[in-house]
Short mmCIF file of C-alpha atoms in Angstrom, two decimals:
data_model
loop_
_atom_site.label_atom_id
_atom_site.label_comp_id
_atom_site.label_asym_id
_atom_site.label_seq_id
_atom_site.Cartn_x
_atom_site.Cartn_y
_atom_site.Cartn_z
CA UNK A 1 86.80 84.23 119.34
CA UNK A 2 89.94 86.22 118.55
CA UNK A 3 92.89 83.90 117.92
CA UNK A 4 96.34 85.28 118.53
CA UNK A 5 98.47 82.32 117.53
CA UNK A 6 98.28 79.56 114.96
CA UNK A 7 98.58 75.99 116.19
CA UNK A 8 101.66 74.10 114.98
CA UNK A 9 99.62 71.57 113.01
CA UNK A 10 98.10 74.24 110.75
CA UNK A 11 99.39 73.91 107.19
CA UNK A 12 100.35 76.91 105.09
CA UNK A 13 97.30 76.50 102.86
CA UNK A 14 94.98 76.26 105.83
CA UNK A 15 96.64 79.29 107.37
CA UNK A 16 95.85 81.48 104.35
CA UNK A 17 92.19 80.41 104.21
CA UNK A 18 91.25 80.51 107.89
CA UNK A 19 90.46 83.12 110.49
CA UNK A 20 91.92 85.66 111.05
CA UNK A 21 94.36 85.65 108.09
CA UNK A 22 91.75 85.48 105.32
CA UNK A 23 89.56 88.39 106.45
CA UNK A 24 92.59 90.52 107.26
CA UNK A 25 94.12 89.90 103.83
CA UNK A 26 90.77 90.62 102.16
CA UNK A 27 90.09 93.94 103.87
CA UNK A 28 93.72 95.01 103.43
CA UNK A 29 93.45 94.26 99.69
CA UNK A 30 90.25 96.30 99.27
CA UNK A 31 91.73 99.20 101.21
CA UNK A 32 94.92 99.24 99.15
CA UNK A 33 92.97 99.20 95.88
CA UNK A 34 90.96 102.20 96.98
CA UNK A 35 93.96 104.08 98.38
CA UNK A 36 95.92 103.47 95.16
CA UNK A 37 93.03 104.77 93.04
CA UNK A 38 92.71 108.01 95.04
CA UNK A 39 95.87 109.80 93.80
CA UNK A 40 95.18 108.83 90.18
CA UNK A 41 91.68 110.30 90.14
CA UNK A 42 92.79 113.31 92.19
CA UNK A 43 95.75 114.00 89.88
CA UNK A 44 93.59 114.08 86.76
CA UNK A 45 90.85 116.05 88.52
CA UNK A 46 93.28 118.77 89.58
CA UNK A 47 95.23 118.68 86.30
CA UNK A 48 92.03 119.44 84.39
CA UNK A 49 91.45 122.57 86.48
CA UNK A 50 94.91 123.77 87.52
CA UNK A 51 97.44 121.97 85.28
CA UNK A 52 99.94 119.20 85.99
CA UNK A 53 102.43 121.35 87.90
CA UNK A 54 99.96 122.17 90.67
CA UNK A 55 98.36 118.74 90.52
CA UNK A 56 101.79 117.15 90.95
CA UNK A 57 102.53 119.51 93.85
CA UNK A 58 99.34 118.42 95.64
CA UNK A 59 100.01 114.72 95.06
CA UNK A 60 103.68 115.07 95.97
CA UNK A 61 102.95 117.10 99.10
CA UNK A 62 100.40 114.56 100.27
CA UNK A 63 102.78 111.68 99.66
CA UNK A 64 105.68 113.37 101.46
CA UNK A 65 103.64 114.18 104.56
CA UNK A 66 102.16 110.68 104.54
CA UNK A 67 105.64 109.19 104.39
CA UNK A 68 107.42 111.44 106.89
CA UNK A 69 104.77 111.19 109.59
CA UNK A 70 103.87 107.50 109.22
CA UNK A 71 106.79 106.36 111.44
CA UNK A 72 105.77 108.87 114.12
CA UNK A 73 102.21 107.54 114.17
CA UNK A 74 103.54 103.99 114.25
CA UNK A 75 105.80 104.90 117.18
CA UNK A 76 102.66 105.87 119.12
CA UNK A 77 101.26 102.39 118.52
CA UNK A 78 104.58 100.73 119.43
CA UNK A 79 104.80 102.64 122.69
CA UNK A 80 101.16 102.59 123.82
CA UNK A 81 99.31 100.24 121.48
CA UNK A 82 96.11 102.17 122.03
CA UNK A 83 93.09 101.43 119.86
CA UNK A 84 91.69 104.90 120.60
CA UNK A 85 94.61 106.56 118.84
CA UNK A 86 94.02 104.41 115.76
CA UNK A 87 90.31 105.28 115.66
CA UNK A 88 91.06 108.98 116.16
CA UNK A 89 93.58 108.95 113.31
CA UNK A 90 91.11 107.17 111.04
CA UNK A 91 88.18 109.45 111.86
CA UNK A 92 90.27 112.58 111.28
CA UNK A 93 91.59 111.29 107.96
CA UNK A 94 88.13 110.35 106.71
CA UNK A 95 86.80 113.80 107.62
CA UNK A 96 89.63 115.54 105.80
CA UNK A 97 89.30 113.31 102.72
CA UNK A 98 85.61 114.22 102.56
CA UNK A 99 86.57 117.91 102.63
CA UNK A 100 89.10 117.30 99.83
CA UNK A 101 86.33 115.86 97.66
CA UNK A 102 84.16 118.88 98.44
CA UNK A 103 87.02 121.25 97.58
CA UNK A 104 87.57 119.68 94.16
CA UNK A 105 83.83 119.60 93.37
CA UNK A 106 83.38 123.23 94.43
CA UNK A 107 86.65 124.27 92.76
CA UNK A 108 88.09 125.93 95.82
CA UNK A 109 91.55 127.53 95.33
CA UNK A 110 94.11 124.82 94.69
CA UNK A 111 96.09 125.61 97.84
CA UNK A 112 93.06 124.74 100.00
CA UNK A 113 93.04 121.27 98.43
CA UNK A 114 96.79 121.05 99.06
CA UNK A 115 96.34 121.88 102.76
CA UNK A 116 93.48 119.42 103.18
CA UNK A 117 95.35 116.59 101.48
CA UNK A 118 98.44 117.31 103.60
CA UNK A 119 96.23 117.19 106.69
CA UNK A 120 94.77 113.86 105.59
CA UNK A 121 98.24 112.48 104.97
CA UNK A 122 99.46 113.58 108.39
CA UNK A 123 96.72 111.64 110.22
CA UNK A 124 96.42 108.46 108.14
CA UNK A 125 96.48 105.43 110.52
CA UNK A 126 99.39 102.97 109.91
CA UNK A 127 97.07 99.99 109.48
CA UNK A 128 99.20 98.10 106.98
CA UNK A 129 102.31 98.33 109.17
CA UNK A 130 100.34 97.15 112.20
CA UNK A 131 99.07 94.20 110.17
CA UNK A 132 102.52 93.21 108.91
CA UNK A 133 104.00 93.50 112.37
CA UNK A 134 101.30 91.09 113.60
CA UNK A 135 101.87 88.33 111.04
CA UNK A 136 104.63 86.77 113.13
CA UNK A 137 102.10 86.29 115.97
CA UNK A 138 99.74 84.49 113.61
CA UNK A 139 102.22 82.04 112.08
CA UNK A 140 104.32 79.08 113.15
CA UNK A 141 107.78 78.79 111.62
CA UNK A 142 109.54 80.64 108.81
CA UNK A 143 107.71 78.79 106.00
CA UNK A 144 104.35 80.11 107.16
CA UNK A 145 105.79 83.57 107.80
CA UNK A 146 107.13 83.67 104.24
CA UNK A 147 103.78 82.43 102.89
CA UNK A 148 101.76 85.12 104.65
CA UNK A 149 104.17 87.93 103.74
CA UNK A 150 104.19 86.65 100.14
CA UNK A 151 100.39 86.53 99.97
CA UNK A 152 100.19 90.00 101.52
CA UNK A 153 102.69 91.52 99.08
CA UNK A 154 101.21 89.76 96.03
CA UNK A 155 97.74 91.02 96.92
CA UNK A 156 99.16 94.49 97.39
CA UNK A 157 100.64 94.43 93.89
CA UNK A 158 97.40 92.97 92.52
CA UNK A 159 95.67 95.96 94.06
CA UNK A 160 98.04 98.28 92.21
CA UNK A 161 97.09 96.48 88.99
CA UNK A 162 93.37 96.75 89.64
CA UNK A 163 93.43 100.33 90.98
CA UNK A 164 94.63 102.15 87.82
CA UNK A 165 92.41 100.01 85.62
CA UNK A 166 89.39 100.74 87.82
CA UNK A 167 90.34 104.41 88.09
CA UNK A 168 90.79 104.66 84.33
CA UNK A 169 87.42 103.03 83.70
CA UNK A 170 85.72 105.30 86.25
CA UNK A 171 87.29 108.39 84.69
CA UNK A 172 86.19 107.29 81.21
CA UNK A 173 82.62 106.62 82.37
CA UNK A 174 82.07 109.36 84.94
CA UNK A 175 84.72 111.98 84.30
CA UNK A 176 87.68 112.68 86.56
CA UNK A 177 85.83 114.77 89.15
CA UNK A 178 82.95 112.35 89.67
CA UNK A 179 85.32 109.38 89.66
CA UNK A 180 87.30 110.98 92.49
CA UNK A 181 84.14 111.54 94.54
CA UNK A 182 83.12 107.90 94.12
CA UNK A 183 86.61 106.75 95.10
CA UNK A 184 86.50 108.87 98.27
CA UNK A 185 83.15 107.30 99.19
CA UNK A 186 84.68 103.83 98.76
CA UNK A 187 87.66 104.94 100.87
CA UNK A 188 85.39 105.89 103.75
CA UNK A 189 83.76 102.45 103.68
CA UNK A 190 86.90 100.34 103.49
CA UNK A 191 88.85 102.29 106.12
CA UNK A 192 85.93 101.93 108.51
CA UNK A 193 85.96 98.17 107.90
CA UNK A 194 89.77 98.04 108.32
CA UNK A 195 89.62 99.90 111.64
CA UNK A 196 86.93 97.50 112.83
CA UNK A 197 89.05 94.49 111.86
CA UNK A 198 92.14 95.98 113.54
CA UNK A 199 90.19 96.39 116.77
CA UNK A 200 88.62 92.93 116.57
CA UNK A 201 91.89 91.11 115.95
CA UNK A 202 93.92 93.27 118.37
CA UNK A 203 96.57 94.36 115.92
CA UNK A 204 97.74 97.21 118.16
CA UNK A 205 96.73 96.18 121.67
CA UNK A 206 100.05 94.67 122.78
CA UNK A 207 102.78 97.32 123.01
CA UNK A 208 106.21 95.92 123.69
CA UNK A 209 107.92 96.50 127.00
CA UNK A 210 111.40 97.96 126.84
CA UNK A 211 114.05 95.38 127.60
CA UNK A 212 116.86 95.94 130.09
CA UNK A 213 119.25 96.02 127.19
CA UNK A 214 117.44 99.01 125.71
CA UNK A 215 117.11 101.14 128.83
CA UNK A 216 119.50 104.05 128.92
CA UNK A 217 119.51 104.22 125.11
CA UNK A 218 121.23 107.41 123.91
CA UNK A 219 118.81 110.20 123.02
CA UNK A 220 119.91 110.15 119.35
CA UNK A 221 118.91 106.51 119.02
CA UNK A 222 115.67 107.17 120.86
CA UNK A 223 114.70 109.89 118.40
CA UNK A 224 115.84 108.02 115.30
CA UNK A 225 114.20 104.76 116.35
CA UNK A 226 114.77 102.09 113.66
CA UNK A 227 116.94 104.45 111.62
CA UNK A 228 119.61 104.29 114.34
CA UNK A 229 120.28 100.71 113.25
CA UNK A 230 122.52 100.45 110.17
CA UNK A 231 120.95 97.17 109.01
CA UNK A 232 117.51 98.77 108.82
CA UNK A 233 118.92 101.75 106.91
CA UNK A 234 120.52 99.27 104.46
CA UNK A 235 117.09 97.72 103.91
CA UNK A 236 115.61 101.12 103.09
CA UNK A 237 118.13 102.34 100.49
CA UNK A 238 116.88 100.22 97.54
CA UNK A 239 113.32 101.20 98.44
CA UNK A 240 114.25 104.88 98.17
CA UNK A 241 115.44 104.26 94.61
CA UNK A 242 112.28 102.31 93.85
CA UNK A 243 110.20 105.25 95.08
CA UNK A 244 112.09 107.63 92.80
CA UNK A 245 111.49 105.50 89.71
CA UNK A 246 107.87 104.60 90.28
CA UNK A 247 106.86 107.87 91.92
CA UNK A 248 108.12 109.70 88.87
CA UNK A 249 106.41 107.39 86.41
CA UNK A 250 103.13 107.75 88.33
CA UNK A 251 102.98 111.41 87.29
CA UNK A 252 104.77 111.08 83.94
CA UNK A 253 102.69 108.28 82.43
CA UNK A 254 99.23 109.91 82.34
CA UNK A 255 100.66 113.20 81.09
CA UNK A 256 102.81 111.45 78.46
CA UNK A 257 99.89 109.35 77.23
CA UNK A 258 97.58 112.37 77.01
CA UNK A 259 100.21 114.39 75.13
CA UNK A 260 100.40 111.57 72.57
CA UNK A 261 96.61 111.37 72.29
CA UNK A 262 96.61 107.88 73.78
CA UNK A 263 94.36 108.29 76.82
CA UNK A 264 93.36 104.62 76.58
CA UNK A 265 96.97 103.74 77.50
CA UNK A 266 96.83 105.47 80.90
CA UNK A 267 95.34 102.54 82.82
CA UNK A 268 97.54 99.83 81.25
CA UNK A 269 100.71 101.93 81.66
CA UNK A 270 100.00 102.62 85.33
CA UNK A 271 99.20 98.95 85.87
CA UNK A 272 102.29 97.65 84.04
CA UNK A 273 104.67 97.67 87.00
CA UNK A 274 102.23 95.98 89.33
CA UNK A 275 101.35 93.41 86.68
CA UNK A 276 104.99 92.40 86.68
CA UNK A 277 104.91 92.54 90.47
CA UNK A 278 102.09 90.02 90.71
CA UNK A 279 103.86 87.63 88.33
CA UNK A 280 107.19 88.03 90.12
CA UNK A 281 105.59 87.60 93.53
CA UNK A 282 103.84 84.38 92.52
CA UNK A 283 107.09 82.98 91.11
CA UNK A 284 109.05 83.96 94.19
CA UNK A 285 106.50 82.46 96.55
CA UNK A 286 106.57 79.09 94.81
CA UNK A 287 110.22 78.55 93.87
CA UNK A 288 113.07 77.48 96.12
CA UNK A 289 115.99 79.88 96.17
CA UNK A 290 118.65 78.74 98.62
CA UNK A 291 120.59 81.90 99.32
CA UNK A 292 120.84 84.22 102.30
CA UNK A 293 118.19 86.94 102.37
CA UNK A 294 120.73 89.76 102.16
CA UNK A 295 122.27 88.28 99.01
CA UNK A 296 118.82 87.88 97.47
CA UNK A 297 118.07 91.49 98.35
CA UNK A 298 121.13 92.71 96.46
CA UNK A 299 120.26 90.65 93.37
CA UNK A 300 116.61 91.72 93.39
CA UNK A 301 117.69 95.36 93.62
CA UNK A 302 119.80 94.90 90.50
CA UNK A 303 116.88 93.12 88.85
CA UNK A 304 114.52 96.09 89.04
CA UNK A 305 117.17 98.82 88.64
CA UNK A 306 118.97 97.61 85.50
CA UNK A 307 115.89 97.61 83.18
CA UNK A 308 114.87 101.01 84.57
CA UNK A 309 118.20 102.43 83.43
CA UNK A 310 116.87 102.17 79.85
CA UNK A 311 113.76 104.30 80.46
CA UNK A 312 115.56 107.19 78.77
CA UNK A 313 115.19 105.27 75.50
CA UNK A 314 111.54 104.34 76.03
CA UNK A 315 109.75 106.91 73.89
CA UNK A 316 107.27 104.46 72.29
CA UNK A 317 104.45 103.67 74.71
CA UNK A 318 104.75 99.92 74.15
CA UNK A 319 108.46 99.97 75.07
CA UNK A 320 107.72 102.03 78.17
CA UNK A 321 105.09 99.50 79.24
CA UNK A 322 107.43 96.56 78.56
CA UNK A 323 110.27 98.00 80.64
CA UNK A 324 107.90 98.70 83.53
CA UNK A 325 106.61 95.11 83.47
CA UNK A 326 110.19 93.78 83.54
CA UNK A 327 111.09 96.09 86.43
CA UNK A 328 107.94 95.02 88.22
CA UNK A 329 108.94 91.35 88.20
CA UNK A 330 111.42 92.12 90.99
CA UNK A 331 109.31 94.55 93.05
CA UNK A 332 107.15 92.15 95.06
CA UNK A 333 110.05 89.77 95.86
CA UNK A 334 112.04 92.82 97.00
CA UNK A 335 109.25 93.89 99.34
CA UNK A 336 108.84 90.33 100.67
CA UNK A 337 112.56 90.20 101.44
CA UNK A 338 112.43 93.63 103.07
CA UNK A 339 109.67 92.55 105.45
CA UNK A 340 111.41 89.26 106.25
CA UNK A 341 114.66 91.09 106.94
CA UNK A 342 112.80 93.47 109.25
CA UNK A 343 111.26 90.52 111.08
CA UNK A 344 114.82 89.29 111.69
CA UNK A 345 116.28 92.69 112.56
CA UNK A 346 113.71 94.79 114.42
CA UNK A 347 112.91 94.27 118.08
CA UNK A 348 109.35 94.41 119.38
CA UNK A 349 109.65 97.96 120.74
CA UNK A 350 110.18 99.35 117.21
CA UNK A 351 108.48 96.68 115.08
CA UNK A 352 105.48 98.65 113.76
CA UNK A 353 107.57 101.76 113.20
CA UNK A 354 110.21 99.74 111.33
CA UNK A 355 107.52 98.32 109.05
CA UNK A 356 106.25 101.82 108.26
CA UNK A 357 109.71 102.78 107.00
CA UNK A 358 109.37 100.26 104.16
CA UNK A 359 106.52 102.30 102.74
CA UNK A 360 107.80 105.64 104.02
CA UNK A 361 111.21 105.33 102.37
CA UNK A 362 109.47 104.57 99.08
CA UNK A 363 106.91 107.36 99.51
CA UNK A 364 109.44 110.04 100.46
CA UNK A 365 111.29 109.53 97.20
CA UNK A 366 107.95 109.12 95.43
CA UNK A 367 106.71 112.51 96.61
CA UNK A 368 109.91 114.36 95.73
CA UNK A 369 109.98 112.91 92.22
CA UNK A 370 106.25 113.52 91.74
CA UNK A 371 106.82 117.25 92.29
CA UNK A 372 109.88 117.36 90.01
CA UNK A 373 108.32 115.27 87.24
CA UNK A 374 105.08 117.24 87.51
CA UNK A 375 107.01 120.43 86.76
CA UNK A 376 108.86 118.82 83.84
CA UNK A 377 105.68 117.39 82.30
CA UNK A 378 103.94 120.75 82.62
CA UNK A 379 106.55 122.02 80.15
CA UNK A 380 106.51 118.73 78.18
CA UNK A 381 110.19 118.05 78.90
CA UNK A 382 109.75 114.33 78.27
CA UNK A 383 113.41 113.61 77.50
CA UNK A 384 114.60 115.27 80.71
CA UNK A 385 111.98 113.43 82.76
CA UNK A 386 112.94 110.04 81.33
CA UNK A 387 116.64 110.80 81.76
CA UNK A 388 116.08 111.70 85.41
CA UNK A 389 114.29 108.39 86.04
CA UNK A 390 117.14 106.48 84.37
CA UNK A 391 119.68 108.29 86.58
CA UNK A 392 117.72 107.27 89.68
CA UNK A 393 117.77 103.66 88.50
CA UNK A 394 121.54 103.90 87.94
CA UNK A 395 121.91 104.98 91.56
CA UNK A 396 120.07 101.78 92.51
CA UNK A 397 122.62 99.70 90.63
CA UNK A 398 125.46 101.48 92.44
CA UNK A 399 123.79 100.93 95.84
CA UNK A 400 123.35 97.23 95.14
CA UNK A 401 126.95 96.76 94.02
CA UNK A 402 128.46 98.83 96.83
CA UNK A 403 126.32 97.57 99.70
CA UNK A 404 128.13 95.41 102.29
CA UNK A 405 127.25 91.78 102.78
CA UNK A 406 125.11 90.89 105.80
CA UNK A 407 125.02 87.14 105.94
CA UNK A 408 124.00 86.58 109.55
CA UNK A 409 121.03 87.93 111.51
CA UNK A 410 121.95 90.11 114.49
CA UNK A 411 121.99 88.67 117.97
CA UNK A 412 119.28 91.05 119.22
CA UNK A 413 116.71 89.99 116.62
CA UNK A 414 114.29 88.70 119.24
CA UNK A 415 112.11 85.61 119.23
CA UNK A 416 111.08 85.57 115.58
CA UNK A 417 111.61 82.42 113.50
CA UNK A 418 115.10 81.98 112.01
CA UNK A 419 115.60 83.05 108.43
CA UNK A 420 118.31 80.63 107.43
CA UNK A 421 118.95 76.98 108.05
CA UNK A 422 117.58 73.62 107.05
CA UNK A 423 114.07 72.26 107.28
CA UNK A 424 113.31 70.85 110.70
CA UNK A 425 109.75 69.75 110.20
CA UNK A 426 106.82 69.76 107.78
CA UNK A 427 105.95 73.38 108.56
CA UNK A 428 109.38 74.79 109.43
CA UNK A 429 111.49 75.65 106.42
CA UNK A 430 113.86 78.39 105.45
CA UNK A 431 111.91 81.07 103.57
CA UNK A 432 113.47 81.66 100.21
#
């Protein structure tokens, strides 16, 4: 049986531990752990052979292509909802990732690895966006919607804690090259399972029909999709800053630790932000915060950006780790709010694509900073790298302070549960 809705009497706790939410959360968690471990093991594998500048270029190029083309792939699912397209994307990506592992083991020229990773990034199926766009079909009321998005985001951050620790342990035990090969093998298994779950629970089988209101949409809006809507762009701006800060640290931290002969710090440093994210997500999911979502979004942006402004002073490794944990406290709540705001803002014809822009906006900035920081670390310009990250965080503070207030959801938001208001029943509460 493949349920598509959750009966009204289902409690939030039951919702998280029943079909199909539990298996979907589980397979999504395992996939995210593996995907997060891939760039770490690949970076160190390539850095050992070609240096950090080229390794950063490969990682940054992969991330940029992954980010830029994710909305296009999601648009295919929004328009046609075809399971065949999802399977084709997944099969192509798995083939290319296998070739990447072969290229690193055989030490092919670095540009061949770059091309293969770019190819893999261009075909990666938008499974996470399809899942998040489907949560509103599997919940009843805003309290349950908040609970599922919170659980999803907390597990994602937990995966980013586990991934660098597991990658660091694998590298220490097996060496970087062998650790990457093992990670690719795990990737093939979990993506196959994710594709099977997506087909079984029909995450992409119900494309939206265009409403009368949307026919005759100007060509510019048709091409831009969600980005033609100012509210969605406003959601993305803090995520761009977040991508700059944490994309840069993803390349800086392992190089900085190795330069200071503290390889054992690599895993904990890379896990610091997500450790804070798990703690912050758990707190946010359990406390009551009675403010409009847009106001929360502004405050959470300031919460992660202000501590990051002091990265320029964080030369001791312990201070760097501490600042990243503090920044991380606000990351998961920020993502939860972003997804809830998208649920209130996006219409069904752009819902999956809009969800991909949450990750894409972060990854675009991530990839750009990975290339820049990779070049700086290759020349051991640690002060410049840390100053650049602090400047990016300062831009986040400016965005939060200058952003307009959006206190009311738009009239075209669709049929999703309301995001503000008072509790009207035991399972219908304002998510906060």
